[in-house]
Amino acid sequence: MFINNKICLKSIILFSILSTLTFAQLGQVDQHIPSKERGDPRFRAQAQMEGNRVRTTIFNFAFTGRTGGEFPIDVQTPYEWPKNTGEVYLALTGLILGGEVIDNNGEIQHIIDVPSYRTSPSGKSWNLEPIPGYSSPVDGKNTIANSLDPDTWPSSWPDKSGDLNDPGWKGSWNGYFGKNIFNADQELFAKASDDRYDRYTNYFPDTTDLTRRGLGIIVDQRTLAWTQLLIQDDVFLLYTLRNDGTKDIPKMGVTIWFADFVGGNGDSQDDIADFDILGRFLWSRDSDNRAPSFGNDPVGAVALSFLETPGNSVDRIDNDGDGEALGPKVTEEMLAGEIPDNGIDDNGNGLIDENQTHIPFGTQPGTTFANGLDDNNNGEEGSPVVTQQMIDEAANDRWHRWPPNPENDPIQNGQVWLIELTQKDLGKKYNDNIDNNNNSNSSTSYNNLPTITQAMIDQAATDQYHRYKVPGTPVILYNLNQTSLGKKYLNRDGLRDVGIDENIDEMIDESRTDGIDNDGDWNSLTDDVGLDGVPGSGDLGEGDGKPTSGVGTGRPGEPKVDLTDVKETDQIGITNAQRIAAGGLNINSDAQMWFDFMIPGKYFNPQVVAPGEYDLFVSSSLFPMKAGDVQPFSMVVILVNGPQIDPGGVLRRNEVLKKRGRAQQTYQNNYKFAVAPPAPLLTAIPGNNKVTLNWDDAAENSYDDFTANIGGDGHHFEGYKIYRSSD
């Protein structure tokens, strides 16, 4: 290209889009050494979150909105939207934690941690309290560490004291995305502990410090807001729970307190609340879409959506609803004889802790489960298929299991294989733990899988179902015959493996610790960067054409597999939803909160509850937390608008769904938004009355991960704009 005089080259690509969080799951720490961090009510503080169109008050004891009389009311802001309008929608959110433990007398205790409003008989705090060292006094008052104000940062961050290169990160921001990384428009950071809850005199969570009480839990809390167009009406609440004691907690639950306030003072008595189990959100709206303080403005709605909760990869239930859409659903009959909180398949139907939240009710569509069959007809080629004889054999079994009556079968030894096998399943492929299409070697298998021998086939021939039990493991191979000779088979305690029974019961009981790209979104062109997750470092796994998992290595691994892919968690989501009259919570009753809120399967029916002023409580439970375990719990508060006329709130609910989808996508893309291609390297060669311009193709070859994730072409280069000036 030839252009006269001086010129200026620019490559411009315009996007206004969202992004995704790959949240690294932190697992159990061997021989956990407890920290010395403890809560102190003298350091209770607040800060205003107003990094986008929402304004609210954040407190450093896992509480947001307004607390009532604890702080001056004129410096507390319930969720106001748009900010500076005085139009409010939500009074508060609070984090409530619960654990079932055994005390020193051998008795079961249910310990509940609350953010505020509790005192001991002697007047001491029984609440979550802030951990000192994560803020700095400003104008004589303690305040929460704020990314926008370095004066609020401590001189040294206690949790970064172990950094050998920069102990304490002095003078730097302790950001969610790393040291001095200001991804969000505003970020607040604090820590809290439950160590002051000494109500239970015979339980000590930390054998290294008998003065420490409660459950031994430490909570990291981060609040983030972006002005990015698609999430400018959202506030992200990210909590990380750590069992910092020395004792395991067999059963743990998390409840979110959500006090709706749609319409503000004088108009909060006509609110209507609803929830969506598979969508993992609850929301509240005004019954007539009007409020005196809003004037002529229509009243919108407020929602709280769970972005990440702990997962359950062993219950055979599609807890997060992302598996086979055509799969069977949990029925009322399948709950018979099941105790929903003990982690045991009590009734022998193959499912663990199925409960009322899994079956269809009201507007809830119900949850599917893993039946061992290829219900959407995309399973592994060469798999065995269901025969009429199998259906006939299952017909006399209570749960239509095959092989039938596994509790009386010496090979099955109680192991349930196929469930609810009926006439409609004739001809469907089913799991057999064998690589029938011979693709495990050429895929991403991390094990040298063994092969089926003639001796195994001969032994299977003596069994009526042609089964072979792999010695020393729970793995059973099914339908072995002469065509099975030389095929690879699963031989690692029944875990999944790439190339074995793929696309049968996919994305049900998926896991972030199984070494497999469960959802198949790993891209060799962009994600093949090795264990450290950094391109160009040449570390293990980089450029090998396979997803490299970071599980067990202490490193994150490659993008979109295991630790770096939140979609590979079969998230528990909402397991309990309760609605009580505002102010009706007995904050001092651990028993009420454990049995009413934490036990899965309990819910209110929003279709039969009249409008009113209520507090809502939604829970995600139960899950174990071993000593040192870390569990993320992330959510987003979403504000939406709507028209004056909206029968049934249909339009507002649709708006909630749309914004919830954007927030979830933002989270899954590590909060990275679309970026312009890199500017090319320009070379100008002067000539006779001309300048010859050459540039490289860096922009043309760039790849935008976010654009690809939302369904666009990741190779997003559109063109060059070239400008000439004559100054």
Coordinates of N, CA and C in Angstrom, one line a residue, residues 96-98 112 252-258 275 277 280 282 304 306 309-310 357 572-578 592-603 616-623 633:
I96 N -25.1 -17.2 56.3 CA -25.3 -18.1 57.4 C -24.7 -19.4 57.1
L97 N -23.9 -19.9 58.0 CA -23.2 -21.1 57.9 C -23.6 -22.1 58.9
G98 N -23.6 -23.4 58.6 CA -24.0 -24.4 59.6 C -23.2 -25.7 59.4
I112 N -24.4 -23.1 64.2 CA -24.8 -22.2 63.1 C -24.1 -20.9 63.4
M252 N -21.9 -29.8 56.1 CA -21.9 -28.4 56.1 C -22.9 -27.8 55.2
G253 N -23.5 -26.7 55.6 CA -24.5 -26.0 54.8 C -24.3 -24.5 54.7
V254 N -24.8 -23.9 53.6 CA -24.7 -22.4 53.5 C -26.1 -21.9 53.2
T255 N -26.5 -20.9 54.0 CA -27.8 -20.3 53.7 C -27.6 -18.8 53.5
I256 N -28.3 -18.3 52.5 CA -28.3 -16.9 52.2 C -29.6 -16.2 52.7
W257 N -29.5 -15.2 53.5 CA -30.6 -14.4 54.0 C -30.8 -13.3 53.0
F258 N -32.0 -13.2 52.5 CA -32.4 -12.3 51.4 C -33.6 -11.5 51.9
F275 N -38.6 -18.6 43.2 CA -37.2 -19.1 43.0 C -37.2 -20.2 41.9
I277 N -35.0 -23.6 40.9 CA -34.0 -24.5 41.4 C -32.9 -24.8 40.4
R280 N -31.0 -21.8 39.7 CA -30.2 -21.4 40.9 C -30.4 -19.9 41.2
L282 N -33.3 -16.8 43.0 CA -34.5 -16.3 43.6 C -34.7 -14.9 43.2
L304 N -31.3 -12.7 43.2 CA -30.0 -13.2 43.7 C -29.8 -14.5 43.1
F306 N -27.1 -17.8 42.4 CA -25.9 -18.5 42.8 C -25.1 -18.7 41.5
T309 N -21.6 -22.9 43.6 CA -21.8 -23.6 44.9 C -21.0 -24.9 45.0
P310 N -20.8 -25.5 46.1 CA -20.2 -26.8 46.2 C -20.9 -27.8 45.3
T357 N -36.7 -31.3 46.3 CA -36.2 -30.3 45.4 C -35.9 -30.9 44.0
I572 N -24.5 -28.2 43.6 CA -25.6 -28.5 44.4 C -26.7 -27.5 44.2
G573 N -26.3 -26.2 44.1 CA -27.3 -25.2 43.8 C -28.3 -25.0 45.0
I574 N -29.5 -24.7 44.7 CA -30.5 -24.5 45.8 C -31.2 -25.8 46.2
T575 N -31.0 -26.1 47.5 CA -31.6 -27.4 48.0 C -32.7 -27.1 49.0
N576 N -32.9 -25.9 49.4 CA -33.9 -25.5 50.4 C -34.3 -24.1 50.2
A577 N -35.6 -23.7 50.2 CA -36.0 -22.4 50.1 C -37.2 -22.1 51.1
Q578 N -37.0 -21.1 51.9 CA -38.0 -20.8 53.0 C -38.3 -19.3 52.9
Q592 N -33.5 -24.4 64.8 CA -34.5 -23.9 63.8 C -33.8 -23.7 62.4
M593 N -32.6 -23.1 62.5 CA -31.9 -22.8 61.2 C -31.4 -24.1 60.6
W594 N -30.9 -25.0 61.4 CA -30.4 -26.2 60.8 C -31.5 -27.1 60.2
F595 N -32.5 -27.4 61.0 CA -33.6 -28.3 60.5 C -34.5 -27.6 59.5
D596 N -34.7 -26.3 59.6 CA -35.6 -25.6 58.7 C -34.9 -25.2 57.4
F597 N -33.7 -24.8 57.5 CA -33.0 -24.2 56.4 C -32.0 -25.1 55.7
M598 N -31.2 -25.9 56.5 CA -30.1 -26.6 56.0 C -30.4 -28.0 55.4
I599 N -31.5 -28.6 55.9 CA -31.8 -29.9 55.5 C -32.4 -29.9 54.1
P600 N -31.9 -30.6 53.1 CA -32.3 -30.5 51.7 C -33.8 -31.0 51.6
G601 N -34.5 -30.4 50.6 CA -35.8 -30.9 50.2 C -36.9 -30.1 50.7
K602 N -36.7 -29.1 51.5 CA -37.8 -28.3 52.0 C -37.9 -27.0 51.2
Y603 N -39.1 -26.5 51.0 CA -39.3 -25.3 50.2 C -40.7 -24.7 50.4
L616 N -36.5 -14.1 52.9 CA -36.3 -15.3 52.2 C -34.9 -15.9 52.6
F617 N -34.9 -17.3 52.6 CA -33.7 -18.0 53.0 C -33.6 -19.1 52.0
V618 N -32.5 -19.1 51.3 CA -32.2 -20.2 50.3 C -30.8 -20.8 50.7
S619 N -30.8 -22.1 50.6 CA -29.6 -22.9 51.1 C -29.0 -23.8 50.0
S620 N -27.8 -24.0 50.2 CA -27.1 -25.0 49.4 C -26.4 -26.0 50.4
S621 N -26.8 -27.2 50.4 CA -26.3 -28.1 51.4 C -26.7 -29.5 51.0
L622 N -26.2 -30.5 51.6 CA -25.1 -30.6 52.6 C -23.8 -31.1 51.9
F623 N -22.7 -30.7 52.4 CA -21.4 -31.2 51.8 C -20.4 -31.3 52.9
F633 N -18.2 -20.0 47.2 CA -19.6 -19.7 47.2 C -19.8 -18.3 46.6

